Structures are given as C-alpha cells and as structure tokens.
mmCIF file with all atom_site columns, C-alpha atoms in Angstrom:
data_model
loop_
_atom_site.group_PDB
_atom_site.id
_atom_site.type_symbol
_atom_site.label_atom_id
_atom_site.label_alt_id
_atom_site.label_comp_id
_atom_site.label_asym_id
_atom_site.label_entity_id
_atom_site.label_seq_id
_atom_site.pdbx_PDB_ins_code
_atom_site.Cartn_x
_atom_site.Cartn_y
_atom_site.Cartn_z
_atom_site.occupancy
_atom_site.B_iso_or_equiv
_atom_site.pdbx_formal_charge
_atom_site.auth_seq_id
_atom_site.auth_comp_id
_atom_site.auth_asym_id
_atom_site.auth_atom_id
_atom_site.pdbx_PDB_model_num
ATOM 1   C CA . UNK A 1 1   ? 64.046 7.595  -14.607 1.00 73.00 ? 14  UNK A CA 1
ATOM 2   C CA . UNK A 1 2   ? 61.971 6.885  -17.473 1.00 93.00 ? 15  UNK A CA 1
ATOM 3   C CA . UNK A 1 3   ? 59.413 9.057  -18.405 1.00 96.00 ? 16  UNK A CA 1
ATOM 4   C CA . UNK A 1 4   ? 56.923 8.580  -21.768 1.00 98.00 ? 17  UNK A CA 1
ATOM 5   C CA . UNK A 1 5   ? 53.631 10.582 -21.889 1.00 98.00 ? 18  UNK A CA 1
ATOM 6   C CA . UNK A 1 6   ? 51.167 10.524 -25.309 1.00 98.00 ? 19  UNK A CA 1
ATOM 7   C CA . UNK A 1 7   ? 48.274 12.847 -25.668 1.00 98.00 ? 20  UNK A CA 1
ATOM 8   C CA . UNK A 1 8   ? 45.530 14.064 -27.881 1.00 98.00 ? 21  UNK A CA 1
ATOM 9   C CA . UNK A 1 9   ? 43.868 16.641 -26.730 1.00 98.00 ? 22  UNK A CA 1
ATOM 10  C CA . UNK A 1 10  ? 41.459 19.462 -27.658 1.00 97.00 ? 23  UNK A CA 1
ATOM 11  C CA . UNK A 1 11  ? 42.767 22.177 -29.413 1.00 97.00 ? 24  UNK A CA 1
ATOM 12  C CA . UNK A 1 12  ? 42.289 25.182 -26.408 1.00 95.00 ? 25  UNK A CA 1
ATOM 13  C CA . UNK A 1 13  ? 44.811 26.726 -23.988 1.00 96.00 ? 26  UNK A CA 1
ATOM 14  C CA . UNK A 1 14  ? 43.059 25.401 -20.948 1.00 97.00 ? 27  UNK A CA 1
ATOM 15  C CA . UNK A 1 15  ? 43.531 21.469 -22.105 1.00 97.00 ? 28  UNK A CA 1
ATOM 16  C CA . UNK A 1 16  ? 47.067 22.189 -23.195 1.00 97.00 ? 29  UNK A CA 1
ATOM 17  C CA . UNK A 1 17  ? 48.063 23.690 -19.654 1.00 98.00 ? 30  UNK A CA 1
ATOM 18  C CA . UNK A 1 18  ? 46.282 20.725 -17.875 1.00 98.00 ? 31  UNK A CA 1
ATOM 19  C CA . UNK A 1 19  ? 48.549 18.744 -20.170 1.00 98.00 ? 32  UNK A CA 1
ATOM 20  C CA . UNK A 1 20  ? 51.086 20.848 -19.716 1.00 98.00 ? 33  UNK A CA 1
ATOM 21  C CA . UNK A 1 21  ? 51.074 20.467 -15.803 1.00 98.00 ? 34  UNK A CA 1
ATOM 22  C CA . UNK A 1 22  ? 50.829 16.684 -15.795 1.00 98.00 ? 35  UNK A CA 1
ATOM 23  C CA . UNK A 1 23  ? 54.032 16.251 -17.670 1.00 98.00 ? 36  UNK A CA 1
ATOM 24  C CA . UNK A 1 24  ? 55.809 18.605 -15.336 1.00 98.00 ? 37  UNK A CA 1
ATOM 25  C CA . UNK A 1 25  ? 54.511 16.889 -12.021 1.00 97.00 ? 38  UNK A CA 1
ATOM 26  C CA . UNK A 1 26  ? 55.817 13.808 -13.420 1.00 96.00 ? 39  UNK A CA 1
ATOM 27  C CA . UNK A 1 27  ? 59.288 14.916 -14.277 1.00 96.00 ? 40  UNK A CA 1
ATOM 28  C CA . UNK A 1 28  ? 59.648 17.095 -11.163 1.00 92.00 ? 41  UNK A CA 1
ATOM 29  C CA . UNK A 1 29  ? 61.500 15.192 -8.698  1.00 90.00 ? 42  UNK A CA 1
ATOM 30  C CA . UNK A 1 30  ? 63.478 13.352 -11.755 1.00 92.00 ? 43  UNK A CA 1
ATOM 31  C CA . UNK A 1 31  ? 64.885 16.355 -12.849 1.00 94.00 ? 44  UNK A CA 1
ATOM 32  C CA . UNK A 1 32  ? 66.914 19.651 -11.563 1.00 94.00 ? 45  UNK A CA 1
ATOM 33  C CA . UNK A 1 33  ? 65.334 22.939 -11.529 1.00 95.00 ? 46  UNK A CA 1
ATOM 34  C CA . UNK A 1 34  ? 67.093 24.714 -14.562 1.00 95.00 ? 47  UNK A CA 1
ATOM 35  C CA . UNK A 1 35  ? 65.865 21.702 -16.935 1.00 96.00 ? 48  UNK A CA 1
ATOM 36  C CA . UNK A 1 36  ? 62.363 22.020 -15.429 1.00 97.00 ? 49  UNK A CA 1
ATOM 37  C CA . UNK A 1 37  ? 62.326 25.689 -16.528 1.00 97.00 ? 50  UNK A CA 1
ATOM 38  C CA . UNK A 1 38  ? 63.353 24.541 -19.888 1.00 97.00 ? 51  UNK A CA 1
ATOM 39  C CA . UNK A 1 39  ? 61.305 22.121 -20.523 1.00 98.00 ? 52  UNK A CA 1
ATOM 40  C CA . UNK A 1 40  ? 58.061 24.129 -19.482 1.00 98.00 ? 53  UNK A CA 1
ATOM 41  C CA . UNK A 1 41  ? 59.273 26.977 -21.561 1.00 97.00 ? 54  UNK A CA 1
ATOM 42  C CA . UNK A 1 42  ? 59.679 24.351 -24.919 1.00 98.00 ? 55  UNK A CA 1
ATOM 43  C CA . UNK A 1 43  ? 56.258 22.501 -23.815 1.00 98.00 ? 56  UNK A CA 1
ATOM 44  C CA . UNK A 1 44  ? 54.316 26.239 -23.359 1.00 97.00 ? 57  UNK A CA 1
ATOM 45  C CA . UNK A 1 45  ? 55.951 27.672 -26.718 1.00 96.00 ? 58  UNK A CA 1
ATOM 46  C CA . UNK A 1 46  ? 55.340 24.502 -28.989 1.00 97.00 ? 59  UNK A CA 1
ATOM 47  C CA . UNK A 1 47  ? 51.755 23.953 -27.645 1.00 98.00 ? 60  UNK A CA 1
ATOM 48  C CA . UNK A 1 48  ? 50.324 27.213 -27.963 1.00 96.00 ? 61  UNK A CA 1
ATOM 49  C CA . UNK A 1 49  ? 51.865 27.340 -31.201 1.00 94.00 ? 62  UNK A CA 1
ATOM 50  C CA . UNK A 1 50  ? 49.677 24.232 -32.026 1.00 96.00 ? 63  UNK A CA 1
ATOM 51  C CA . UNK A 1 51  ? 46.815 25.539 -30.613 1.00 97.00 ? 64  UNK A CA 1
ATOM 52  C CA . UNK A 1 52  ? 47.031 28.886 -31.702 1.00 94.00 ? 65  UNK A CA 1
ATOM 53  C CA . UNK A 1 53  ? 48.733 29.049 -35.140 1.00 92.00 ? 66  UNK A CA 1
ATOM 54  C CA . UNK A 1 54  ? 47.803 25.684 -36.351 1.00 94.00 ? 67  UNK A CA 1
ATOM 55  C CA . UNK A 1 55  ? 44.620 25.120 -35.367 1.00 97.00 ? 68  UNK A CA 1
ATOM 56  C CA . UNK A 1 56  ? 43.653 28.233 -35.512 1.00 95.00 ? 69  UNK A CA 1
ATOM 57  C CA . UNK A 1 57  ? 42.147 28.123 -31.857 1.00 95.00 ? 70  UNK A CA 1
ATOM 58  C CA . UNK A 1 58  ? 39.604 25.560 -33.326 1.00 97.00 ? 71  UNK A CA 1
ATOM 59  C CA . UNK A 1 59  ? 38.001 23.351 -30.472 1.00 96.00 ? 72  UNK A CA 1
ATOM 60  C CA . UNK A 1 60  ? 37.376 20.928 -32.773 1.00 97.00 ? 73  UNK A CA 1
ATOM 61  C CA . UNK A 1 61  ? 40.660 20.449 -33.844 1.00 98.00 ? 74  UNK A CA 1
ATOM 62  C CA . UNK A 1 62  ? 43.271 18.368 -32.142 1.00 98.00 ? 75  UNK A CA 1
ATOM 63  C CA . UNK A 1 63  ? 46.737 18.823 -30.532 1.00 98.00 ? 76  UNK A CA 1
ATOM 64  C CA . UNK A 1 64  ? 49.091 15.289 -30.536 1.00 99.00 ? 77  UNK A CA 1
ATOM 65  C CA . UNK A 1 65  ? 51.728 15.628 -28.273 1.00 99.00 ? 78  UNK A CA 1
ATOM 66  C CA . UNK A 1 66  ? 54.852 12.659 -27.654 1.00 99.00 ? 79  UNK A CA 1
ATOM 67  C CA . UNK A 1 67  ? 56.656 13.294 -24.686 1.00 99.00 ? 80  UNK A CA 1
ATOM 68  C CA . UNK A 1 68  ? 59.912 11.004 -23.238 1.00 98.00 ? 81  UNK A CA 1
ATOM 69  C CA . UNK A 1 69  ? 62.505 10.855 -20.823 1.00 98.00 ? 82  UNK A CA 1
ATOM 70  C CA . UNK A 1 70  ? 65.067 8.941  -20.309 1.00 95.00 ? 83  UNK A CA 1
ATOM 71  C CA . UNK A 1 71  ? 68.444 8.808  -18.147 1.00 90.00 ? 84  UNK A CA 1
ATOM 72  C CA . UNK A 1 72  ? 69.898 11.553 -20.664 1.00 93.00 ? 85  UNK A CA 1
ATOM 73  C CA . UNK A 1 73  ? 67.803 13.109 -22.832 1.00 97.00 ? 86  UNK A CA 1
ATOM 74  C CA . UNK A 1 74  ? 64.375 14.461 -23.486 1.00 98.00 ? 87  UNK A CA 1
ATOM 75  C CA . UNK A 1 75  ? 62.730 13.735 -26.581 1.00 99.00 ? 88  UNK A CA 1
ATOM 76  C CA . UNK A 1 76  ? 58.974 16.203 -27.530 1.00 99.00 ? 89  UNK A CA 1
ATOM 77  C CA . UNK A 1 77  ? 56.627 15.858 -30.699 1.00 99.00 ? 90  UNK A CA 1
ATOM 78  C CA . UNK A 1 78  ? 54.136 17.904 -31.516 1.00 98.00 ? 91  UNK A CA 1
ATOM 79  C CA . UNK A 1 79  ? 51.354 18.217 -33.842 1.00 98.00 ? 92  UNK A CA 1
ATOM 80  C CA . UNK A 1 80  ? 48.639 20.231 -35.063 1.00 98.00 ? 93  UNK A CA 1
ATOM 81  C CA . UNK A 1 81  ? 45.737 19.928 -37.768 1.00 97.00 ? 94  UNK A CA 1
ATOM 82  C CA . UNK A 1 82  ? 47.167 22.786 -39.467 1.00 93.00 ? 95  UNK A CA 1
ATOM 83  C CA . UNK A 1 83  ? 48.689 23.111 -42.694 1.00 89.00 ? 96  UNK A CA 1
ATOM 84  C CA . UNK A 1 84  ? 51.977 23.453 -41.423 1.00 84.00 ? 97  UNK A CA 1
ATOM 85  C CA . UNK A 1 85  ? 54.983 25.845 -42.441 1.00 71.00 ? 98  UNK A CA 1
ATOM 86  C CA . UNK A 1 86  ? 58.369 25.911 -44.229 1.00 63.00 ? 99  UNK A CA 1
ATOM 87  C CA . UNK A 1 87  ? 60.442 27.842 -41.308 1.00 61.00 ? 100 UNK A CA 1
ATOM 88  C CA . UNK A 1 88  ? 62.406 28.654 -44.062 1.00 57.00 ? 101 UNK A CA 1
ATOM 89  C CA . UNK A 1 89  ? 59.367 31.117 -45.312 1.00 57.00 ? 102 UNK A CA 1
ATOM 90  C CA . UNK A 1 90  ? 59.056 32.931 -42.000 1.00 56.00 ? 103 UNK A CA 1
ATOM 91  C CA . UNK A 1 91  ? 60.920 35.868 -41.369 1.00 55.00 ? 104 UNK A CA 1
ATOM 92  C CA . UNK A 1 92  ? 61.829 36.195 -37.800 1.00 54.00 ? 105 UNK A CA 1
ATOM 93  C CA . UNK A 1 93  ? 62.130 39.492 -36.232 1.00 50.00 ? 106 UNK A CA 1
ATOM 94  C CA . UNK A 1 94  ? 62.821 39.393 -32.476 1.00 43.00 ? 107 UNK A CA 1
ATOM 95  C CA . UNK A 1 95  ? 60.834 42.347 -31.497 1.00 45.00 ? 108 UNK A CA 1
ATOM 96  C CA . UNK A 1 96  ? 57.764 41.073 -33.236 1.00 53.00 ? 109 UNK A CA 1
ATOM 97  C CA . UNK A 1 97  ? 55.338 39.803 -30.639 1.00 57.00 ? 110 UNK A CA 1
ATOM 98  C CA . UNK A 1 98  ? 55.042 36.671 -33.176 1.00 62.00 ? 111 UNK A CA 1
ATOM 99  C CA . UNK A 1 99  ? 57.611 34.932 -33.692 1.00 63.00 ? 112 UNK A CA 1
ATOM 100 C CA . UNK A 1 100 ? 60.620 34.379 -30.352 1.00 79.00 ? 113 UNK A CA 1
ATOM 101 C CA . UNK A 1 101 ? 59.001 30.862 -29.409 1.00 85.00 ? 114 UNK A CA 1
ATOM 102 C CA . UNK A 1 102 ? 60.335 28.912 -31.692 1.00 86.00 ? 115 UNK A CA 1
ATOM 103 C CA . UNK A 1 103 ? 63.931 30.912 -31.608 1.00 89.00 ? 116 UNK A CA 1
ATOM 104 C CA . UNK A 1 104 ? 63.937 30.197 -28.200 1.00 92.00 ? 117 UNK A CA 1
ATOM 105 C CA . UNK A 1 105 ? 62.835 26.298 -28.132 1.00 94.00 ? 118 UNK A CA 1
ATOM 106 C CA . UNK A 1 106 ? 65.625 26.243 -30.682 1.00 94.00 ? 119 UNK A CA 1
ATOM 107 C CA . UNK A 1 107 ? 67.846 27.850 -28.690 1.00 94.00 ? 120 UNK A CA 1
ATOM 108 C CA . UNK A 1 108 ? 67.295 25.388 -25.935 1.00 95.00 ? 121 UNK A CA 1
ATOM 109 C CA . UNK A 1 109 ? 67.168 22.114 -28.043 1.00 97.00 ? 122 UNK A CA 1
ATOM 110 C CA . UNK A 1 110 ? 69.880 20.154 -29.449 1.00 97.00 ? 123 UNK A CA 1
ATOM 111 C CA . UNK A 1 111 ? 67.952 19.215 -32.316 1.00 97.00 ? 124 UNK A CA 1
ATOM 112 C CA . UNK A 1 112 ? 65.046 21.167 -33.770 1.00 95.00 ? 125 UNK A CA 1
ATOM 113 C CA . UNK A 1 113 ? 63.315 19.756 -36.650 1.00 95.00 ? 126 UNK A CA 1
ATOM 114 C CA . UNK A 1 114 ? 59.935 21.231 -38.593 1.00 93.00 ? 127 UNK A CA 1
ATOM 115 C CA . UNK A 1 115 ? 57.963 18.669 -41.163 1.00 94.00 ? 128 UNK A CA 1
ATOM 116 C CA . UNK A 1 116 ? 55.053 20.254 -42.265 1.00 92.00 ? 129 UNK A CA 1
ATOM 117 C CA . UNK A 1 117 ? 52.712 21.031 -39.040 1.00 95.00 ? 130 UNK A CA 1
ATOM 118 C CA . UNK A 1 118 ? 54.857 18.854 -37.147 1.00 97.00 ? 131 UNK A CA 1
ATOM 119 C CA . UNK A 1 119 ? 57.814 19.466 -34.627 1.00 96.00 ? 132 UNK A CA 1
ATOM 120 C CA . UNK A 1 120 ? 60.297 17.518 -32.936 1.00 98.00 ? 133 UNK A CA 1
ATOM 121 C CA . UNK A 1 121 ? 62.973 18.758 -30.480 1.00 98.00 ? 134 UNK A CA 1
ATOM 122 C CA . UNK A 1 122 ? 65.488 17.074 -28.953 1.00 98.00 ? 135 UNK A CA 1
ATOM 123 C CA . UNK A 1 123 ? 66.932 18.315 -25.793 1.00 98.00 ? 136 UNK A CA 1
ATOM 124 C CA . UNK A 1 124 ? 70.118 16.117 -23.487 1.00 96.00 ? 137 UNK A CA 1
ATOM 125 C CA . UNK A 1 125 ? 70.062 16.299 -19.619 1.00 92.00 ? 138 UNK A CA 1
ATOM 126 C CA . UNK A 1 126 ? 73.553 15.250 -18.739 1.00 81.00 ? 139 UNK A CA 1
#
C-alpha cells in the first residue's frame, strides 16, 4: 500500500492539477472514497496556495511538493519560493473569499504545521 510521490514543478495552476491528478490516480484503488475527497481537497488548497500566494503566480518560480502513503497514514509537504507567513499574523475570517483553505486542511489533518513558506500536514487513514 505504499505510496511516495516527489515533485517540482512550475509554479501555474495547470502543472499543479496535472500533479494533482497523478497523485490521485495512484492512490485511487488504495484508498476509500471519503479519504480520496480529503485528500484532493488538502492537495487543491495547499497547492494553489503555493502557487498563488507564494509565488505570486510566477512561472518562474517553483512549487516542491512530498507526498506518502503508507498502511495508516498520509504524510504532504509543500513548498513555495515565497517568503512565507506566521499563521499567527493572519486573521481568518470565514466569509472572506481568502482565507477557508487552510482552516479546512486543518480541519482535516491531524497535524498541521507552518515553517516559514513551508507546510506539512499529517492526516491517519485507519
């Protein structure tokens, strides 16, 4: 059941969603449909967050992205060229259009963790 997938790729919402895609093809049969949902929903929201907030929507920029499954838990790392953010800082409002992805992939992770213009959520599968 294991699954690992590493990518750099070019900083546009095209490339990510190719990306995107390929992860989710690979993990299809491996896992039920409710974690599928999830995981597309955390992979879509931290993404375009690189792509768009981070990078500014600079092709020339880069997106890393760690991906892994195992038997019981998913493990995804993202990255941006940005200069990152102190969630801290940022002031949340729920009806901003800004703003829900990250409550939401936090919602759905175990572990949610923010260094600079990186992020790293942990989500179990049992």
């Amino acid at each position: 059941m294991n699954y690992i997938c590493e990518r750099q790729f070019q900083s546009d919402l095209q490339t990510a969603q190719l990306v995107i895609n390929e992860i989710l093809s690979n993990i299809d049969k491996r896992l039920d449909e409710n974690h599928i949902f999830d995981v597309r929903l955390i992979l879509n929201e931290l993404i375009s967050n690189c792509v768009i907030h981070g990078n500014k929507k600079d092709e020339n920029k880069q997106v890393n992205l760690f991906f892994s499954l195992n038997r019981n838990k998913i493990k995804i790392k993202v990255s941006d060229e940005g200069k990152g953010f102190n969630i801290f800082q940022c002031k949340s409002n729920i009806m901003d259009e800004n703003g829900r992805g990250l409550v939401l992939v936090k919602g759905l992770s175990d572990k949610f963790q923010i260094k600079g213009n990186t992020i790293t959520v942990l989500k179990s599968i049992n």
